Coordinates of C-alpha atoms and ligand atoms in Angstrom, one line a residue:
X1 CA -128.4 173.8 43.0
X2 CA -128.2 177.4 42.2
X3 CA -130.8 179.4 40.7
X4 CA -133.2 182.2 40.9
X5 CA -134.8 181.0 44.3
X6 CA -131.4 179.9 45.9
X7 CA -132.3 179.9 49.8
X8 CA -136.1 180.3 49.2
X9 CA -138.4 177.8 51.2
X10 CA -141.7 177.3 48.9
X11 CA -145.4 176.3 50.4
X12 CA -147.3 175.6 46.8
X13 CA -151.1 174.3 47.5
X14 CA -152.8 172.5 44.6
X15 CA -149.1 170.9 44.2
X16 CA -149.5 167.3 43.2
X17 CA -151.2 168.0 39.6
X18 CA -151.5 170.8 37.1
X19 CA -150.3 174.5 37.9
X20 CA -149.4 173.6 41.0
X21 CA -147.2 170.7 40.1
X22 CA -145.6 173.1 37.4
X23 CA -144.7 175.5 40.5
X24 CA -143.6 173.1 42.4
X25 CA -140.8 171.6 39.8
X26 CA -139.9 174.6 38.5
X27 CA -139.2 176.4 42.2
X28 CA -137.2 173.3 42.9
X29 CA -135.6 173.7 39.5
X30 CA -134.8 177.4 40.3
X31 CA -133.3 176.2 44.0
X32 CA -136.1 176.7 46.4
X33 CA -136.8 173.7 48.9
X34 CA -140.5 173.1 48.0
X35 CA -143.2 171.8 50.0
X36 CA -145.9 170.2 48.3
X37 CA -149.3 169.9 49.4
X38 CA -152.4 168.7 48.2
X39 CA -155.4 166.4 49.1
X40 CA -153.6 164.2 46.9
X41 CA -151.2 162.0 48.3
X42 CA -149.9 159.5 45.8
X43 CA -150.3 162.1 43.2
X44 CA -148.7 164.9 45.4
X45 CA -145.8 162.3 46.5
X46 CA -145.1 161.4 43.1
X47 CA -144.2 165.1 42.5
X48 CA -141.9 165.4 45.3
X49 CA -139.7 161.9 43.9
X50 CA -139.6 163.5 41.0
X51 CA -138.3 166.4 41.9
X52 CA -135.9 165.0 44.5
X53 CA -134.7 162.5 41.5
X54 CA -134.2 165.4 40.0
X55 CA -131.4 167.0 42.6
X56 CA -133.9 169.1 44.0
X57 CA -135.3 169.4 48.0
X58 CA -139.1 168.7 48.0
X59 CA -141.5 166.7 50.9
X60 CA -145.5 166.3 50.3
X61 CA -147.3 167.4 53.5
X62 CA -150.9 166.5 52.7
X63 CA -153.2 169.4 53.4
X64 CA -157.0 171.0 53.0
X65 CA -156.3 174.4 52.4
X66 CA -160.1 174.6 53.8
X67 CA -158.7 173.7 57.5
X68 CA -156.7 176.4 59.6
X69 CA -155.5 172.7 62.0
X70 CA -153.7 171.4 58.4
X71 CA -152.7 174.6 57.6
X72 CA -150.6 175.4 61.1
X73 CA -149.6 171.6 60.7
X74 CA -148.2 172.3 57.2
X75 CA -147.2 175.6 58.0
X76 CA -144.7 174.2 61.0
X77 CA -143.9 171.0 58.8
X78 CA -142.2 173.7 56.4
X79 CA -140.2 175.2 59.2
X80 CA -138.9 172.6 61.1
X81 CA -137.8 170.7 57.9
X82 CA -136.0 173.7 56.1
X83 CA -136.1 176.6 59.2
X84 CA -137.6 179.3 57.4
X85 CA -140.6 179.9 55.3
X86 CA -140.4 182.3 52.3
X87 CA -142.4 182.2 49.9
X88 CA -146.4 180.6 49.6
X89 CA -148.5 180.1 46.6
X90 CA -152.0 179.7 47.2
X91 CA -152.8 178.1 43.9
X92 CA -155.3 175.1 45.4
X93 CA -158.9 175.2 43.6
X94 CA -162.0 173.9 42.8
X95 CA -164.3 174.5 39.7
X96 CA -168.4 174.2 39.5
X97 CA -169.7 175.0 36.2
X98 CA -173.3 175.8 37.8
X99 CA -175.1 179.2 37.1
X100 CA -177.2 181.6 39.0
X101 CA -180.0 179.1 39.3
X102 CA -178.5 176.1 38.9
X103 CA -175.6 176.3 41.7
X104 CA -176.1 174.6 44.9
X105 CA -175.9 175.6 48.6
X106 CA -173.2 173.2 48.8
X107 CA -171.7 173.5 45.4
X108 CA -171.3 177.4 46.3
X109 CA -170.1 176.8 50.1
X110 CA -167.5 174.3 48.9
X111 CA -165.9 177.1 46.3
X112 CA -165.7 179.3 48.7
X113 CA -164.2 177.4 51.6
X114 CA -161.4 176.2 49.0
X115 CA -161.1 178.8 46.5
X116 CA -161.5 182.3 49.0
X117 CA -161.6 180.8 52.4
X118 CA -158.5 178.4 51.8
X119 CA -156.4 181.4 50.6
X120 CA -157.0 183.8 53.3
X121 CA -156.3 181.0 55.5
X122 CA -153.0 180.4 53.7
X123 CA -152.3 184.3 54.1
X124 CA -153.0 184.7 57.6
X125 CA -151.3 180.9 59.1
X126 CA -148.2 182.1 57.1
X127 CA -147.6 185.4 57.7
X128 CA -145.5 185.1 60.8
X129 CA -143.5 182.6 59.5
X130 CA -143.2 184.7 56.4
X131 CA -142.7 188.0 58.2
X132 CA -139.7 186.6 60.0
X133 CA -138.0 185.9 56.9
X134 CA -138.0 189.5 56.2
X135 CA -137.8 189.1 52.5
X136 CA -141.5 186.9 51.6
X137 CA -143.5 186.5 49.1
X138 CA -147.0 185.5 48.1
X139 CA -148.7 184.8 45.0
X140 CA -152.2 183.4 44.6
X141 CA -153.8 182.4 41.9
X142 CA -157.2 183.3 40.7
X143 CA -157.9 183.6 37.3
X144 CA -159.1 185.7 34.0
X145 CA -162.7 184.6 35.6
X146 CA -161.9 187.0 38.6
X147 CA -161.7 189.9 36.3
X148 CA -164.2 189.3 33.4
X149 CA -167.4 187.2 33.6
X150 CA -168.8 184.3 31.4
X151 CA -172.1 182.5 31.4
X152 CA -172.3 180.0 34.2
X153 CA -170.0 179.2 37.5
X154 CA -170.8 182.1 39.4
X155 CA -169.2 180.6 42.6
X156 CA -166.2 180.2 40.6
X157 CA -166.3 184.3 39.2
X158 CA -167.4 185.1 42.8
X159 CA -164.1 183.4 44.6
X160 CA -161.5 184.5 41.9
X161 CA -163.0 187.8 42.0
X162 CA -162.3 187.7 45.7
X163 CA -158.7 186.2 45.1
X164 CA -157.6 189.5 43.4
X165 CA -158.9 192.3 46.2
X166 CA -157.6 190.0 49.0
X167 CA -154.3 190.1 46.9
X168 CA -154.4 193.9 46.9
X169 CA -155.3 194.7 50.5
X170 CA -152.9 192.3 51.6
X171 CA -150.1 193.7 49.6
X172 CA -150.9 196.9 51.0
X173 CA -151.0 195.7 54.7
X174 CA -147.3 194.2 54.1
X175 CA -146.0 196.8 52.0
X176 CA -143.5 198.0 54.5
X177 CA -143.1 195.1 56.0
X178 CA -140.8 192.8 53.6
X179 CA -144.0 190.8 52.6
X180 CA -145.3 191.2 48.2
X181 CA -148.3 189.9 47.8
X182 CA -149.2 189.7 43.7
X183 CA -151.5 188.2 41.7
X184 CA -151.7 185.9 38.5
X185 CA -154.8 185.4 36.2
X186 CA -154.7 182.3 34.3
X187 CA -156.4 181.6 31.1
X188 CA -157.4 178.5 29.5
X189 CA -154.5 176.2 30.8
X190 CA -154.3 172.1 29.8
X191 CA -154.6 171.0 33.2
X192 CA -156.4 168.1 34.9
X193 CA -159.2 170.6 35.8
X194 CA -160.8 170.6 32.6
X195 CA -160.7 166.8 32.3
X196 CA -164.6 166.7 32.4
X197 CA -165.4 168.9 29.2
X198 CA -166.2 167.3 26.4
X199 CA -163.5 167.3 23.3
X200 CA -165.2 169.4 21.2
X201 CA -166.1 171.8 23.9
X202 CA -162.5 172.4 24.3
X203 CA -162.2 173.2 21.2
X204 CA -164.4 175.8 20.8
X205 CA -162.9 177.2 23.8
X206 CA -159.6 177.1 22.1
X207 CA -161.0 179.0 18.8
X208 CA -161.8 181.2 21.3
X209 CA -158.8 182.2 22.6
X210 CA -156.9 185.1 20.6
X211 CA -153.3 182.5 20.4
X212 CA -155.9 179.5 19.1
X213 CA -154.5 177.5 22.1
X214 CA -154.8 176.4 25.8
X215 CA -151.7 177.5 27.5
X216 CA -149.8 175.0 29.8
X217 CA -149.5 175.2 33.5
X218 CA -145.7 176.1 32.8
X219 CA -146.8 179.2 31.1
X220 CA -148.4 180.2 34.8
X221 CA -145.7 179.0 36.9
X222 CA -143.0 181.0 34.9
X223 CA -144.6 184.2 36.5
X224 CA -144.3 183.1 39.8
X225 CA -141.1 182.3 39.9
X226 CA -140.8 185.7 38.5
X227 CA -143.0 187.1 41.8
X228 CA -141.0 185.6 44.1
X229 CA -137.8 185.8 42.9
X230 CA -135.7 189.0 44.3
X231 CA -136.0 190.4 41.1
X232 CA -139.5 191.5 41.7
X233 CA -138.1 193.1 44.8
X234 CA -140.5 196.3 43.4
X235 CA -143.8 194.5 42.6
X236 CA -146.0 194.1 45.1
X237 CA -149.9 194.0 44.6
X238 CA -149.7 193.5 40.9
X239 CA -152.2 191.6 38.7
X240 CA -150.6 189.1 35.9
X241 CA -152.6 188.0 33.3
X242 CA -151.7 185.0 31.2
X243 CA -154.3 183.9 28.7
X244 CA -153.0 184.1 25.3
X245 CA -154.5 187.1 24.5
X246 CA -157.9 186.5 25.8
X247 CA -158.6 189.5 28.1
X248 CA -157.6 191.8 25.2
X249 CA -160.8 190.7 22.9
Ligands
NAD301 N1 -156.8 175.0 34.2 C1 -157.3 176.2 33.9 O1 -157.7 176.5 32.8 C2 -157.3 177.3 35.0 C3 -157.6 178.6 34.6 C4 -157.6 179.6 35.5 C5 -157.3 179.4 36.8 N2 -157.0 178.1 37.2 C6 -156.7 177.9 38.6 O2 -155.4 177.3 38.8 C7 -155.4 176.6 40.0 C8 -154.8 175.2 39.7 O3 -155.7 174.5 38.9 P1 -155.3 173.4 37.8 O4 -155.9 173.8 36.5 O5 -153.9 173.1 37.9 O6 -156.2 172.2 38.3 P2 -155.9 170.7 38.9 O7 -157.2 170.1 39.1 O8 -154.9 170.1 38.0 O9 -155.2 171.0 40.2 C9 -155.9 171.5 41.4 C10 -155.2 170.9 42.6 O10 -155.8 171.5 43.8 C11 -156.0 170.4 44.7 N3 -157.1 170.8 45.6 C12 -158.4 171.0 45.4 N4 -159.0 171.2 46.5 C13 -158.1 171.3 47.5 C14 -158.1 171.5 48.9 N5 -159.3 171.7 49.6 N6 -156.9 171.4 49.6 C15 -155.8 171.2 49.0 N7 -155.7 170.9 47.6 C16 -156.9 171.0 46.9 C17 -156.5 169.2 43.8 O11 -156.3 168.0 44.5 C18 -155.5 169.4 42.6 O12 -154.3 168.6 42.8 C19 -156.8 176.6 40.5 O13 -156.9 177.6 41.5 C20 -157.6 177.0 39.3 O14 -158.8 177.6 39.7 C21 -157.0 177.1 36.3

């Protein structure tokens, strides 16, 4: 397969459903051997078939993106099946609708061990691997809720808000040394992760949005195959937003 990300070796977290699953086929699709992982097996297995019925090169390596063991394991999984590592996107992540009072001590130490924890941990277990290649590249994905605020889930603005300085110093630590690090800010995306609100709660949200529509986790993966394809060979530590319109209001 030729493509965009010919010889690029792709860790995506969060692979078997949604955004991640969206990376995942469309790296493959581009020509980048893709590793999926998830907590999700059949889910994240399914994704690999598919791809590999597709003519693409994908495993599922199951992995908590919360636990430095599983992330070494996946890490040299990666390596050993397709000898380099390349490129990673931390895209993994939980949601908790609770507020300020409402949030629990659990609630809040689970978001951050998956959501801020889990991408550091993806940062720092890769790195070497990703250093080696001389020509890596990162992208993690937080979302609009890291930039702007909203009533409710603060664990969730507090961890995506930490997603996009991490991104930054990171870039900047790598800058010289053949690693980009960049960013992407999802909107409202029609994704698994919303399955819980109610119908007509999602469409208020959707009235809300400037485009009058959710946007699809293809819409979000398209940007990262941007970001780590060689033709972003100048952007490193860059914030992409993609939300129909709905940081402009
Ligand atoms: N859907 C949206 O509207 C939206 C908006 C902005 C940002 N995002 C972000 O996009 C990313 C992907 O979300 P999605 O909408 O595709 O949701 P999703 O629920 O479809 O997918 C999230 C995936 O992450 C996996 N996951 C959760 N915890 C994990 C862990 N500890 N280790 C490994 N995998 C784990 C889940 O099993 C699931 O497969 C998340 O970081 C989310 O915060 C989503």
């Amino acid at each position: 397969m030729g493509g965009r990300l010919l010889n690029k070796v792709a860790l995506v977290t969060g692979g078997a459903s949604g955004i991640g699953a969206a990376h995942a086929q469309l790296f493959a699709g581009a020509g980048a051997k893709v590793l999926v992982c998830d907590l999700q097996e059949e889910l994240g297995h399914t994704v690999a078939e598919e791809i590999r019925r597709n003519g693409g090169e994908a495993e599922f390596f199951r992995l908590d993106v919360a636990c430095e063991d599983h992330w070494k394991a996946a890490v040299a999984d990666a390596v050993r099946r397709y000898g380099t590592l390349t490129t990673l996107v931390n895209n993994a992540g939980a949601f908790s609708a609770g507020g300020v009072e409402v949030e629990t001590d659990e609630g809040w130490a689970r978001l951050v061990a998956v959501n801020q924890t889990g991408v550091w941990l993806g940062m720092k277990t890769a790195m070497p691997e990703l250093l080696k290649s001389g020509n890596a590249a990162i992208v993690n994905i937080a979302s609009i809720y890291g930039i702007i605020g909203s009533p409710g889930a603060i664990a969730y603005h507090a961890t995506k808000g930490a997603i996009r300085v991490m991104g930054k110093s990171a870039a900047l630590e790598y800058a010289r040394r053949g690693v980009r690090v960049n960013t992407v800010f999802p909107g409202v995306i029609k994704t698994p992760m919303l399955g819980d609100v109610p119908e007509e709660a999602l469409r208020a949200l959707e009235e809300a949005i400037p485009m009058g529509r959710r946007g699809s986790p293809e819409d979000i993966a398209y940007a990262s195959l941007y970001l780590c394809s060689d033709e972003a060979k100048f952007v490193t530590g860059g914030e992409f937003v993609i939300d129909g319109g709905s940081t402009a209001l």
